[in-house]
Structures are given as structure tokens and as C-alpha cells.
Short mmCIF file of C-alpha atoms and ligand atoms in Angstrom, two decimals:
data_model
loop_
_atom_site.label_atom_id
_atom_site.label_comp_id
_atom_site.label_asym_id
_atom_site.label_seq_id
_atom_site.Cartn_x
_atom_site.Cartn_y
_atom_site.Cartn_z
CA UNK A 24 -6.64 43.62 27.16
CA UNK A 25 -6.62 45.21 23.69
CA UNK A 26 -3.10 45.19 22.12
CA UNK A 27 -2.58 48.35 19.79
CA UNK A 28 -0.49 48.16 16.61
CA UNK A 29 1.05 51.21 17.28
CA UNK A 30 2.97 50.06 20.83
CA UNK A 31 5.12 47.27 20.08
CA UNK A 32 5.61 44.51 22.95
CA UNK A 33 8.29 42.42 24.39
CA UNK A 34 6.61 38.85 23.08
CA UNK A 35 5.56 36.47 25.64
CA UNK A 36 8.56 34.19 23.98
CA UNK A 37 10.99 36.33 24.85
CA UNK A 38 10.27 37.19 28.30
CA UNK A 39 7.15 39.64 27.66
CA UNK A 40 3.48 39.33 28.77
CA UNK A 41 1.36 37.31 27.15
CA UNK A 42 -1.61 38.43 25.59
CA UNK A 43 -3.52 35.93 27.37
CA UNK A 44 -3.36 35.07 31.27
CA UNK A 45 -2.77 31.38 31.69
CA UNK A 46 -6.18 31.64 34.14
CA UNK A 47 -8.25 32.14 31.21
CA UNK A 48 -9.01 28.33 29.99
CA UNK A 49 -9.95 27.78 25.96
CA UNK A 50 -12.51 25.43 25.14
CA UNK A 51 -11.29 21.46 25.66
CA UNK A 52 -11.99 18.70 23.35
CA UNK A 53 -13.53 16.43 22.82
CA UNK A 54 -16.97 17.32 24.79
CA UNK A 55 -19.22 14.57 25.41
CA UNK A 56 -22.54 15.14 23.93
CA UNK A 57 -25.51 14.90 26.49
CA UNK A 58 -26.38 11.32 25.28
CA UNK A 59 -22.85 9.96 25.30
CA UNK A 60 -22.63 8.70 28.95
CA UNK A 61 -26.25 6.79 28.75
CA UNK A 62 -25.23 4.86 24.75
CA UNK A 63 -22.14 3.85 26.43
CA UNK A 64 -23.80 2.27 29.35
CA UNK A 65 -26.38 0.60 26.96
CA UNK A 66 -23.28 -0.66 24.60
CA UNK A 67 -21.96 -1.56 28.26
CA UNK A 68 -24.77 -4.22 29.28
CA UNK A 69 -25.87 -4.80 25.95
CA UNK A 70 -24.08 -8.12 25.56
CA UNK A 71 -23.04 -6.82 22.34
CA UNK A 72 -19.70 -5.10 22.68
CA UNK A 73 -18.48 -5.64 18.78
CA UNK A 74 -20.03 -6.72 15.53
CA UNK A 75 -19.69 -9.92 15.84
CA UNK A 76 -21.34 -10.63 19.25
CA UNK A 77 -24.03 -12.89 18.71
CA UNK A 78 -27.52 -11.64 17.40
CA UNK A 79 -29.50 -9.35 19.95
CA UNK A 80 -30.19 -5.98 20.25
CA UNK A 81 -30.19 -3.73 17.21
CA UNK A 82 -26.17 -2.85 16.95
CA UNK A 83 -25.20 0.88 17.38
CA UNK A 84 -22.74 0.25 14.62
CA UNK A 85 -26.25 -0.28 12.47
CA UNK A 86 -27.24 2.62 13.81
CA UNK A 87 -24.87 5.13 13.25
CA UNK A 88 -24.09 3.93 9.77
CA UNK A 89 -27.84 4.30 8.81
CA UNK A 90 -27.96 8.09 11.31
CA UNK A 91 -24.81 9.03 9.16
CA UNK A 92 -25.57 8.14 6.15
CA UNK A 93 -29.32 10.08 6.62
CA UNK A 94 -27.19 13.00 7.26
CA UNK A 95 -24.72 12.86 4.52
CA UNK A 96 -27.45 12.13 2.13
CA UNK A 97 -26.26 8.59 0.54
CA UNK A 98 -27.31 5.61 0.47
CA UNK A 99 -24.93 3.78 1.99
CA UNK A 100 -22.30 4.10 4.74
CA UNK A 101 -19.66 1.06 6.15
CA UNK A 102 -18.26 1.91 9.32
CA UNK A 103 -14.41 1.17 10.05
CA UNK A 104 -12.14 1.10 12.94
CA UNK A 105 -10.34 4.35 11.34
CA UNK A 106 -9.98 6.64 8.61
CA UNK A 107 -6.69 5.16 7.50
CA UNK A 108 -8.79 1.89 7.03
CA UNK A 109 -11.78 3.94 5.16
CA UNK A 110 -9.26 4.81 2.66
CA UNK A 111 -7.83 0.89 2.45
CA UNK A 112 -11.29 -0.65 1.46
CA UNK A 113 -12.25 2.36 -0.80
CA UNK A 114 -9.36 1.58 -2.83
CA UNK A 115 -8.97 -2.30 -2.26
CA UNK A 116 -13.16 -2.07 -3.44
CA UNK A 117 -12.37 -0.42 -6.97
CA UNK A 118 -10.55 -3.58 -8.39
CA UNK A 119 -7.37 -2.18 -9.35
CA UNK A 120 -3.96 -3.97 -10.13
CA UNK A 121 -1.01 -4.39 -7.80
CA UNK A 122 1.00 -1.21 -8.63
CA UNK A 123 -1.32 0.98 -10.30
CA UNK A 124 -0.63 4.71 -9.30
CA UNK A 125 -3.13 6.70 -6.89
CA UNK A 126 -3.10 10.73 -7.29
CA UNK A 127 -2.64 11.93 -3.62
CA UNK A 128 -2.04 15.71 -2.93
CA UNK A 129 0.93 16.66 -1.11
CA UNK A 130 -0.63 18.88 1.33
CA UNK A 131 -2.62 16.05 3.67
CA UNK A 132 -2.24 13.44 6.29
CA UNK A 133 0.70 10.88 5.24
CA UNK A 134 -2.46 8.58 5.91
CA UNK A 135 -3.76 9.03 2.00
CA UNK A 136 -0.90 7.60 0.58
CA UNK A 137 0.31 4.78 2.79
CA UNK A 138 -3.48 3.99 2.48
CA UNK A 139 -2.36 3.31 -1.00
CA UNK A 140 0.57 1.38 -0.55
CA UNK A 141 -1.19 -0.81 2.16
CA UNK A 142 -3.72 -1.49 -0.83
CA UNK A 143 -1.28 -2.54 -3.47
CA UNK A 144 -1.02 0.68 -5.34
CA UNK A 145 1.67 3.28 -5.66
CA UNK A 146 0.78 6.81 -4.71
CA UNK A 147 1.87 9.72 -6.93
CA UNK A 148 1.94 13.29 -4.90
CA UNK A 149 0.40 16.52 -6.66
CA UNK A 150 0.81 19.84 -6.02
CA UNK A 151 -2.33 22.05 -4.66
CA UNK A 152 -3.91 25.13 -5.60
CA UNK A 153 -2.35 28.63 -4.38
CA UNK A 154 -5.28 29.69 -3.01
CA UNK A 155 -7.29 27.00 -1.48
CA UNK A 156 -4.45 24.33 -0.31
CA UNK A 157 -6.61 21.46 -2.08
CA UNK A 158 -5.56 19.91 -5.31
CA UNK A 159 -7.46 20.93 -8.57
CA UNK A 160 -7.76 19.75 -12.17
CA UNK A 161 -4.91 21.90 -13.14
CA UNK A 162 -3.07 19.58 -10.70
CA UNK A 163 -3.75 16.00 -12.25
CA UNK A 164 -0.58 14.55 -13.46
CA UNK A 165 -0.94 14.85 -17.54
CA UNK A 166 1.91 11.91 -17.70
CA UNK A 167 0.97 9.13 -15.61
CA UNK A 168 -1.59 6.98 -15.76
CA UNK A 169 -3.58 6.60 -12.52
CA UNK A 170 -6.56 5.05 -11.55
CA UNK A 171 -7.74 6.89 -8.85
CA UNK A 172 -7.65 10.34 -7.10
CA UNK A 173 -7.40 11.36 -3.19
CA UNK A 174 -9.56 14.57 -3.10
CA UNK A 175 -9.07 15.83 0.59
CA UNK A 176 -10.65 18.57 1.88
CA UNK A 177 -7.95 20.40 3.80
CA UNK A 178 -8.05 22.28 7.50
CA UNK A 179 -10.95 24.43 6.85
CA UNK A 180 -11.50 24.37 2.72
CA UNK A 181 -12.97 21.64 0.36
CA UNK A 182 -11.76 20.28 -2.98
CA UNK A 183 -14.32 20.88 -5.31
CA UNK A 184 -15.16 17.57 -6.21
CA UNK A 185 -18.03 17.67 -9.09
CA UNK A 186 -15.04 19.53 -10.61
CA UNK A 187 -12.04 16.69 -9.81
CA UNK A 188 -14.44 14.18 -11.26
CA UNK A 189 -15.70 16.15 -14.58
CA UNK A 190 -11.29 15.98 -14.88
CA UNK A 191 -10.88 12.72 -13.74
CA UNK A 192 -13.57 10.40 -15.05
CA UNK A 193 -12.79 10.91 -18.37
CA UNK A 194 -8.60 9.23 -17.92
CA UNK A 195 -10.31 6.39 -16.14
CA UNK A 196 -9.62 7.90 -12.54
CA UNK A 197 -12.19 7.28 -9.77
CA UNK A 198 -12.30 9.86 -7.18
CA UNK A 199 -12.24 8.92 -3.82
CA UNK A 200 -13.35 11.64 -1.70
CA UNK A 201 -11.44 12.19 1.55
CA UNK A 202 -13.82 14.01 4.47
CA UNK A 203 -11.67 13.07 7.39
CA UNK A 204 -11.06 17.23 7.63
CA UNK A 205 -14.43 18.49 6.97
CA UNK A 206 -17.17 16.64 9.00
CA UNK A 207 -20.51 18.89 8.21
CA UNK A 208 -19.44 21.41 5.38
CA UNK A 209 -20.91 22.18 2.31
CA UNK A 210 -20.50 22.51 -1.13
CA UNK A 211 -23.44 24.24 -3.41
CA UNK A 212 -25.93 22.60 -0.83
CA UNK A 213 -23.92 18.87 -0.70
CA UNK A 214 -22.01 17.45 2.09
CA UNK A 215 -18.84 16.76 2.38
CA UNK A 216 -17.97 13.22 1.60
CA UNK A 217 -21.08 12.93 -0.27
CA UNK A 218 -19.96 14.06 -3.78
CA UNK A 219 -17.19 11.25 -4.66
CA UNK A 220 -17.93 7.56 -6.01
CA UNK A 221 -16.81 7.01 -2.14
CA UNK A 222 -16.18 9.17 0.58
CA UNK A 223 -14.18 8.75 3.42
CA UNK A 224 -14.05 10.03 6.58
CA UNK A 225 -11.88 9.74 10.10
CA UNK A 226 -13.52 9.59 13.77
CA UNK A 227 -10.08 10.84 15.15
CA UNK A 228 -9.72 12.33 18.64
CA UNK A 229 -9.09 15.53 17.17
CA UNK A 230 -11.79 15.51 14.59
CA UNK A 231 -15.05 17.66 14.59
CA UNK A 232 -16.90 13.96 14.76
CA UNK A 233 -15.19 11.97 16.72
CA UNK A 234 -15.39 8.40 19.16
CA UNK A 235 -11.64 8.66 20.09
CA UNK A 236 -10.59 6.15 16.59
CA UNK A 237 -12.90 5.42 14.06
CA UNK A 238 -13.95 5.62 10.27
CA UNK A 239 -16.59 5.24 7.87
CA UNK A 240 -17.12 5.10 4.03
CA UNK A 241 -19.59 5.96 1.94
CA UNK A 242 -21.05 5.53 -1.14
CA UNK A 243 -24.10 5.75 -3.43
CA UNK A 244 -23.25 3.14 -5.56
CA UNK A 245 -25.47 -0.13 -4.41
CA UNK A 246 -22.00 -2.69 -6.04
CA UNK A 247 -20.01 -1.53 -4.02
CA UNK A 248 -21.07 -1.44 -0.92
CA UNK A 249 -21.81 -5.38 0.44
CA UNK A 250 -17.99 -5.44 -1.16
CA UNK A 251 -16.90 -2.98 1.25
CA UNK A 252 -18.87 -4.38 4.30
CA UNK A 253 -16.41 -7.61 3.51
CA UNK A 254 -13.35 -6.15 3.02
CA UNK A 255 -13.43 -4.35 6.55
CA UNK A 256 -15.38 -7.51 8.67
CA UNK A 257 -12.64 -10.94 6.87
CA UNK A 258 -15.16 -11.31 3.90
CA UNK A 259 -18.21 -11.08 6.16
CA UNK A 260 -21.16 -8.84 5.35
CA UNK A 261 -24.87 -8.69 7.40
CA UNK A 262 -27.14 -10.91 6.68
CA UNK A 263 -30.38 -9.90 4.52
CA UNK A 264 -32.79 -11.71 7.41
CA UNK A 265 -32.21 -11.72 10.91
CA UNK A 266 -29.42 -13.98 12.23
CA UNK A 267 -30.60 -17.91 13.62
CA UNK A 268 -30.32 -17.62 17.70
CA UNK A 269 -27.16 -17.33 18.88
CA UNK A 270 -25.19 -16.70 15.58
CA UNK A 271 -23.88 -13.78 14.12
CA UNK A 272 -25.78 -10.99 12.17
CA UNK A 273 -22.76 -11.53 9.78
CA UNK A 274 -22.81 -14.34 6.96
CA UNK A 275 -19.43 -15.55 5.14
CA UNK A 276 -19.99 -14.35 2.02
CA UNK A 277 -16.85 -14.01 0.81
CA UNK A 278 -16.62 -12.71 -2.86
CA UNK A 279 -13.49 -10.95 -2.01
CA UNK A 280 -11.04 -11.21 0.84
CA UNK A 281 -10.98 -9.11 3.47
CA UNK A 282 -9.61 -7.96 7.20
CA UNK A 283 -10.75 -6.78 10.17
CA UNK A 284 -11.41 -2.94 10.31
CA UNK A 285 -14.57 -3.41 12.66
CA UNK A 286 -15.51 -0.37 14.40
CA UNK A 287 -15.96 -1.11 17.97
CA UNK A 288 -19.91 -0.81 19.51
CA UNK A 289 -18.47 1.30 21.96
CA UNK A 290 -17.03 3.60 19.61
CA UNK A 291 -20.26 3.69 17.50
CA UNK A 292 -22.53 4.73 20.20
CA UNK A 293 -20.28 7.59 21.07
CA UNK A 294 -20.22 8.71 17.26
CA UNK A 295 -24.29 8.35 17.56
CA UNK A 296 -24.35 11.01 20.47
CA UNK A 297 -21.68 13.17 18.89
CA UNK A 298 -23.39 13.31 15.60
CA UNK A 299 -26.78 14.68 16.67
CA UNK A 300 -24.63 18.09 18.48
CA UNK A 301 -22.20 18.06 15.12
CA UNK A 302 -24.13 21.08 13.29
CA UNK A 303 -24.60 23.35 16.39
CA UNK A 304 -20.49 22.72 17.43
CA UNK A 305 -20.37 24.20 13.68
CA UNK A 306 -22.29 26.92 13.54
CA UNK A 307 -20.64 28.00 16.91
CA UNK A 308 -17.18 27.75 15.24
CA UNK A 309 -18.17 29.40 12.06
CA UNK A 310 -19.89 32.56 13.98
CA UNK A 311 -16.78 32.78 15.83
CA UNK A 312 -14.21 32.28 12.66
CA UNK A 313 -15.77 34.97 11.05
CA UNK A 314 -15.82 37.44 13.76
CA UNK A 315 -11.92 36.25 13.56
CA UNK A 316 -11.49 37.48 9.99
CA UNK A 317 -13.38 40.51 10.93
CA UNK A 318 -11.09 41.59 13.56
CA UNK A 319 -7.77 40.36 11.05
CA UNK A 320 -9.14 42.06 8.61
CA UNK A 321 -6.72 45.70 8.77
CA UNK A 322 -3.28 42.86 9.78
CA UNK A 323 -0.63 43.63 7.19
CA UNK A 324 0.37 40.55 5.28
CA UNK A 325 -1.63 38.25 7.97
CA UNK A 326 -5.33 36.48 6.18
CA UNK A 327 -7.21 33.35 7.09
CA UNK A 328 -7.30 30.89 4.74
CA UNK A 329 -11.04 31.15 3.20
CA UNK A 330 -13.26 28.82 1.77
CA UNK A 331 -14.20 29.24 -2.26
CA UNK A 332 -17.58 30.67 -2.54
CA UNK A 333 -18.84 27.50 -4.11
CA UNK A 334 -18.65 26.17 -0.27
CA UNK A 335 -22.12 26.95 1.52
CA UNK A 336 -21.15 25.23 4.74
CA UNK A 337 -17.84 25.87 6.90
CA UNK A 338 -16.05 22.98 7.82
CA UNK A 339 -13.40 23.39 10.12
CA UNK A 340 -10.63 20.83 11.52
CA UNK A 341 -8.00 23.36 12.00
CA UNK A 342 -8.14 26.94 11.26
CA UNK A 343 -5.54 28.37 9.15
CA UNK A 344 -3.95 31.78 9.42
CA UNK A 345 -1.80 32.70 6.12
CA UNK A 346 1.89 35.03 7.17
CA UNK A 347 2.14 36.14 3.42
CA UNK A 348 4.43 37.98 4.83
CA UNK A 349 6.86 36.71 8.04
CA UNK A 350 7.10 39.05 10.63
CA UNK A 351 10.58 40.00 10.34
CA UNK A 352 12.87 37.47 10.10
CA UNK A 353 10.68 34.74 11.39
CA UNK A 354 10.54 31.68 10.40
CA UNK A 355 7.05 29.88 10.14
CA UNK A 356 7.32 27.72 13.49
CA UNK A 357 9.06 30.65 15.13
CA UNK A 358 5.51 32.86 14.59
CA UNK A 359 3.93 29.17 15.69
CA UNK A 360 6.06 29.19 18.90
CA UNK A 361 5.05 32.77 19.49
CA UNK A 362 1.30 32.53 19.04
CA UNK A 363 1.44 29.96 21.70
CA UNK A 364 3.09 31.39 23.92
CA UNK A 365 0.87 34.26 23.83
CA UNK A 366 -2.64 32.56 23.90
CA UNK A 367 -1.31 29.14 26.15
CA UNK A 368 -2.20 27.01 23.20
CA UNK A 369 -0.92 24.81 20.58
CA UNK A 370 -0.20 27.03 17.46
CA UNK A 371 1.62 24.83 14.99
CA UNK A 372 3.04 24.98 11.16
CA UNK A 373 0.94 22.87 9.09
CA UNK A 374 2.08 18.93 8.72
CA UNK A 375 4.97 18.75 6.50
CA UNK A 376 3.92 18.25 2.75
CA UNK A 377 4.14 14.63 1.96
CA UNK A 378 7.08 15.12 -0.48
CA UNK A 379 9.40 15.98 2.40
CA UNK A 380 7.58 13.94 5.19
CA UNK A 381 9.81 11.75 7.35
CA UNK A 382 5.91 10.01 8.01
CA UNK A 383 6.04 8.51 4.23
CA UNK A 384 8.98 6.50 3.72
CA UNK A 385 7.87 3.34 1.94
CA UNK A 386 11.91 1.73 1.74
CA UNK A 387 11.49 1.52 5.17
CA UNK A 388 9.53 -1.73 5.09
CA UNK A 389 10.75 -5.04 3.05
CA UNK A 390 7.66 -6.16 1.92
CA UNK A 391 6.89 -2.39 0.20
CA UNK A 392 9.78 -2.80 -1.96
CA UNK A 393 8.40 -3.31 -5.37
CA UNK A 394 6.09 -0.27 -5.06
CA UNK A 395 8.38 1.84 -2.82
CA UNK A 396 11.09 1.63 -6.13
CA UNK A 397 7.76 2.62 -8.63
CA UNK A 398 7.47 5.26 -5.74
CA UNK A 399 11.04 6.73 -5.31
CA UNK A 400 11.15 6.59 -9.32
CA UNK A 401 7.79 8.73 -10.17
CA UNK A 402 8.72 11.27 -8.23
CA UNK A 403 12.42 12.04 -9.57
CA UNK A 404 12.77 15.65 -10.67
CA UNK A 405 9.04 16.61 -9.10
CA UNK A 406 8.82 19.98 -7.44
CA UNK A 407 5.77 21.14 -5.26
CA UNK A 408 6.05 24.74 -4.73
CA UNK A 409 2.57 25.47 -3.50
CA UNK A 410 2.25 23.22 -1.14
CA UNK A 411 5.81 24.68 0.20
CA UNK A 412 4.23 27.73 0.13
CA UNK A 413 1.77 26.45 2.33
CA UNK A 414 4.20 24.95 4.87
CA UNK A 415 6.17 27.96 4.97
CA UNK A 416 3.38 30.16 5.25
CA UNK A 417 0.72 29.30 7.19
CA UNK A 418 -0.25 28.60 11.54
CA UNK A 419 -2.71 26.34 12.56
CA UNK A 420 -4.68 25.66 15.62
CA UNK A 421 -7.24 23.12 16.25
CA UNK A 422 -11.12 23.73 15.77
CA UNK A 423 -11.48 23.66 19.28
CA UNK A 424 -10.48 27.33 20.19
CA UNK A 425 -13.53 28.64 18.12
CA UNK A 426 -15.50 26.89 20.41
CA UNK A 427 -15.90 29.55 22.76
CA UNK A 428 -16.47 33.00 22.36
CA UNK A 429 -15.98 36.57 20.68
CA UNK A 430 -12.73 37.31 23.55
CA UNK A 431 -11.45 34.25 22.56
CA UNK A 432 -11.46 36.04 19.06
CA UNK A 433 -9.80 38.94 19.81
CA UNK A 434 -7.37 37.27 22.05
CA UNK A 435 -6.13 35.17 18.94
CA UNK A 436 -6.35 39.03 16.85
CA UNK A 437 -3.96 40.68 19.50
CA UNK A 438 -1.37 38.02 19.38
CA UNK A 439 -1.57 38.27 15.97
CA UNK A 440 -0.96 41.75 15.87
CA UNK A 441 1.65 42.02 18.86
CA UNK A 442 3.48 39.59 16.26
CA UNK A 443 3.37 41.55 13.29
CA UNK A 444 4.39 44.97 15.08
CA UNK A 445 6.51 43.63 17.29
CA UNK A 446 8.46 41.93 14.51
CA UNK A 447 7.45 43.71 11.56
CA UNK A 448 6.61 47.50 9.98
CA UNK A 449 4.42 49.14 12.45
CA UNK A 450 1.17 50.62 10.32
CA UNK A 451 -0.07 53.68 11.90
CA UNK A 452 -4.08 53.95 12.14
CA UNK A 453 -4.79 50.12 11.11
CA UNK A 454 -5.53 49.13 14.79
CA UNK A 455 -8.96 51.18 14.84
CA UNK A 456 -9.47 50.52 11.50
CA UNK A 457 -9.84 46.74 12.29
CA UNK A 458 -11.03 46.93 15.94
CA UNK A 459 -7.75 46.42 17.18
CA UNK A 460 -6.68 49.74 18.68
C1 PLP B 241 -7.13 13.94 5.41
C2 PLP B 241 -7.00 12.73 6.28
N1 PLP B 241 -7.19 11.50 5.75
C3 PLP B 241 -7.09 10.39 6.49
C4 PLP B 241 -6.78 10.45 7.83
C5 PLP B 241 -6.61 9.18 8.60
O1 PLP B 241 -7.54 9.03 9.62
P1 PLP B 241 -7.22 8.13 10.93
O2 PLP B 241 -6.24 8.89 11.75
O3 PLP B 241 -8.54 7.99 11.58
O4 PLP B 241 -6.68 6.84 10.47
C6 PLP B 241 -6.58 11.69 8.43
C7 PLP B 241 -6.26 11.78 9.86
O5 PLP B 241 -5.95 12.82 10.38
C8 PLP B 241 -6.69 12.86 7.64
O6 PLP B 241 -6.51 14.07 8.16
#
């Protein structure tokens, strides 16, 4: 079915027909790549289940961190149990002092700043740019001194990080880069997670690489990473020769102390599988994204958030659909209830900004306190109207639905539509002009 502008609908949330029959299945997640089955069955009678098994086979955790880091183009990558964890060492590795502040944007995963907290250091929430939803040099707090910067990538957009660190560098800030939401994009020709003094990345369920759990950092800089190898294996890092029979390829090195953030082998043979079909799920999803903004393209007050031009890659973990203007007296997670109930899939309002998050409440733990007082008091009086904007604005789905094809495209256009006329101004003619009618 094609829904027309011009005929408004009863919406599937109040009683109407949905757009799309609950026979028609979208795309599930996460799909095992072909190799996936036979690497875990390797991992399986290998012996060698985690990192420190004794010496023997070449570990797949070796393996992916050298396949990854091939693709990302750096020199080095450490893998870690999760991206939570990538963020820990890549701040715990830069030396700072108990307390120092961390610039996190608002808009992202409550994960970048109790990262910070977990590493000693207080994290200070920016706003983010209107138009991208990423945080930009006009962003960097002017009055605090901090010694490092969270650049995420956000949904479907990147930071643009050459620019963050031109800003940052300069005040003494080291820019962590945080990938965890843009596995496989681009910016001017360099991946994502590539372009920081260390990037980090999550292996999530619901990310575009994924294992289920698991993270990685990486770096270029050849100091820093044996450092991080110990802080995520208790002050362990691999040996420069092959390990004596029966011992571990790790050595206690122990220049600074450490946890355990292992990644599992399991995990890591799972990521090496999923990484080789990584591009072609993209390409797939960006084909069909496009054909998306195509068919949106005539929608009154209805755009998908867009990558900057600088961006020569898509990345996408969810896709982003901007209500500049609410269909009638909607509220955000009222057109979110009504998208899904006319497509039979999660349509949700983006995570609530970190400034309002139940998720980040450092007073909550005792042994916080000192930094959750530095906390509470930096961010007295602080406003973040664009990331509001953001929250109150914008519907997200997963990456998964572009997965499939063009009618899954059009489906996602006609709810979108039935919304707008149904709720809103009804625009005579825009339906044919957009491919709608
Ligand atoms: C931007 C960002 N950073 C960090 C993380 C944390 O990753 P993990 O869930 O693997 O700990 C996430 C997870 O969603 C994220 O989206």
C-alpha cells in the first residue's frame, strides 16, 4: 500500500490500520556472518577459551585486534570486554589527576561519562551542534579547565574530529574519540575511530560490529599502547617472544595497575567473522537510507538527520528522523508510539540527554562522593538547549530496518506521512511530488 497525503487515516494507535501488516517481517539482528559458526567451533576446541589460557594456538583476540586495526588504519588496537571499558583505559592511560574534568557531550550514551567517574575524573556535559547532534569547538567549555574531550559520533553523524583537536590541543585537552556509534564511516577518506589520540569503540548487541559485548581501543601512538594492554589484562601485557610451554602469552609487566577488561576468545572470533561482512551490511543500509530521504523528501516539517559533507562514508547505528515540526499536538514519544505501531517496530525518542538522565546519577554511590559534589557543582546554572532540541525532536530506529529493501523504505515514508496528515496540515500535491501519492 501507498498512503496519500491527501486522505488522512485513523492511526494504527488509535484503532486504524497499520501501514504495515504484522506478516511482513523487517530484517533481525544481529546476523551471523558465514564464518561465525566454524571460528566459534575452533575457539570451542581450541583449548584456548580466554587470554590467559596457556600458550597454543594463535589467539583470535590477536587476530581481530591486528584484522581491526588493518581496517581502521592504525597501528595499534587493545581489545576489551566492552565499550564502557574502552573508554576506562583510554582515560586511566593519559595520566591524569584524581578529579580532573572530562568534556562529555550531553547528547550520548550515559556510558562516556560514568567512564569518567569510574577513572577518577569528573565529567563536565556540553551542549551539541544544531545541526549535526555532535559537539563542536563552539561547544568546549571556555571556563573550565579539562583535560580531555569525549568526541562521539552520534546515531548516524560524526564529530569532526581533526577539527575538536585543532580546538582542543592547544588548552591541553586530549581527544578521545568515541566510535561505539559509527563502526565503518568516513570522514574526508579516514575512519571512524581513527582520527583521535585514541579511539574507542563498543561490540554491543545492537551495534553495526558486534560479538554480543565487547570493545576495543585504538591508537597510533606506540607509548601508549603496551600501557593500555595492562590496564585492561591486571598489569599484564603479551610477551615480545613466544610464551615458555605451558605459560601464558602474557608477562607481568606491571608499570601501571590495572583490571580485568579481557575480551573473551569467543567473543573475538565472532567480531573476526562479523568484521569481514561490516562494509557490505553498510553499503546496503546507506543505498536504502538514501532512497529513505528521497521518498521524505516533499514531508512538511519531517527531515533525516544528515551527515556534514566532510563525511565520505555513512555510518549508521540508529537512523534519525527530525519532527521540526510535531504533528499536531504530539509529543515526541507520542509520534514514537505511532511509528511503531504502524511499521511493528521499535520507533523510540532518542536517549535522554545526559543532563536530565536518571542513568547518570553519581550521589548514588558512596565511594563517588568527592567527584559526584565537583559534579553536581560544575553544572549549576548550565542549560543545554540543543541537545533538548534533539530529545524533543527527533525518532529513532535501529540500523537494522535498512537492512532490507526499497518497500521497507516506503513503508517507513507512509507512516511518516499518515502521521503528519493525519495529525497535522494536509499539503495538497506533495504526495506525487515526493513519490508518495
Ligand atoms: C557512544 C557510546 N559510547 C560508549 C558506549 C558503551 O559501550 P558498551 O555498551 O559496550 O559498554 C555506548 C554504548 O551504547 C555508546 O553508544
Amino acid at each position: 500500500m501507498t498512503y496519500s497525503m491527501t486522505q488522512p487515516a485513523e492511526l494504527a494507535v488509535a484503532g486504524g490500520t497499520p501501514i504495515r501488516p504484522s506478516t511482513r517481517r523487517w530484517p533481525t539482528w544481529p546476523i551471523p556472518a558465514p564464518e561465525a559458526e566454524s571460528l566459534l567451533r575452533e575457539v570451542l576446541h581450541s583449548g584456548r577459551w580466554a587470554i590467559t589460557s596457556p600458550e597454543g594456538s594463535e589467539l583470535f583476540e590477536r587476530r581481530f585486534a591486528r584484522e581491526f586495526a588493518r581496517y581502521l588504519g592504525v597501528r595499534h588496537c587493545v581489545p576489551v570486554d566492552h565499550g564502557s571499558s574502552a573508554l576506562v583505559v583510554a582515560m586511566e592511560v593519559l595520566d591524569l589527576q584524581y578529579g580532573d574534568v572530562v568534556l562529555v557531550p550531553a547528547l550520548t550514551w550515559t556510558a562516556c561519562a560514568t567512564a569518567a567517574l569510574r577513572a577518577g575524573l569528573v565529567p563536565l556535559l556540553v551542549d551539541v551542534d544544531p545541526d549535526s547532534g555532535c559537539v563542536t569547538p563552539e561547544f568546549l567549555d571556555q571556563d573550565v579547565e579539562a583535560r580531555a574531550l569525549v568526541a562521539v559520533h552520534w546515531a548516524c553523524t560524526m564529530a569532526d574530529v581533526p577539527a575538536l583537536t585543532a580546538a582542543a590541543e592547544p588548552r591541553g585537552m586530549v581527544v578521545i574519540e568515541d566510535a561505539a556509534q559509527a563502526h565503518g564511516g568516513e570522514w574526508r577518506g579516514r575512519q571512524a575511530g581513527s582520527m583521535g589520540r585514541l579511539g574507542c569503540f563498543s561490540f554491543q548487541n545492537g551495534k553495526p560490529l558486534t560479538a554480543g559485548e565487547g570493545g576495543a581501543v585504538v591508537t597510533d601512538d606506540p607509548t601508549l599502547a603496551p600501557r593500555l594492554e595492562e590496564l585492561r589484562a591486571d598489569s599484564r601485557r603479551y610477551r615480545g617472544t613466544s610464551a615458555p610451554p605451558g605459560d601464558l602469552d602474557l608477562e607481568e609487566s606491571a608499570t601501571i595497575q590495572g583490571a580485568n577488561h579481557c575480551m573473551s576468545e569467543f567473543n573475538a572470533a565472532v567480531l573476526c567473522a562479523q568484521l569481514a561482512v561490516l562494509d557490505r551490511e553498510g553499503e546496503v543500509r546507506s543505498r536504502n537510507w538514501r532512497r529513505l530521504r528521497e521518498l521524505l523528501a516533499g514531508v512538511p516539517g519531517v527531515r533525516l538527520l544528515e551527515p556534514r559533507p566532510e563525511q565520505t562514508r555513512m555510518s549508521m547505528y540508529e537512523a534519525t528522523i527530525v519532527f521540526d515540526e510535531l504533528p499536531g499536538a504530539m509529543t515526541i514519544e507520542e509520534v514514537a508510539g505511532a511509528l511503531s505501531a504502524e511499521l511493528g517496530r521499535r520507533f523510540y525518542a532518542t536517549d535522554t540527554p545526559l543532563h536530565r538522565s536518571p542513568l547518570l546519577a553519581p550521589w548514588t554511590k558512596p565511594t563517588l562522593a568527592p567527584l559526584a559534589k565537583r559534579f553536581v557543582d560544575l553544572h549549576a546554572g548550565r542549560s543545554y538547549p540543543n541537545a533538548d532540541y534533539w530529545a524533543n525532536h527527533c525518532v529513532q530506529t535501529h540500523h537494522s530496518a535498512f537492512l532490507g529493501d526499497e518497500r521497507d523504505m516506503r513503508d517507513i515514508a507512509d507512516a511518516i506521512a499518515k502521521i503528519v496528515t493525519a495529525r497535522g496540515p494536509v499539503v495538497e500535491g506533495q504526495a506525487s511530488a515526493h513519490g508518495l501519492g
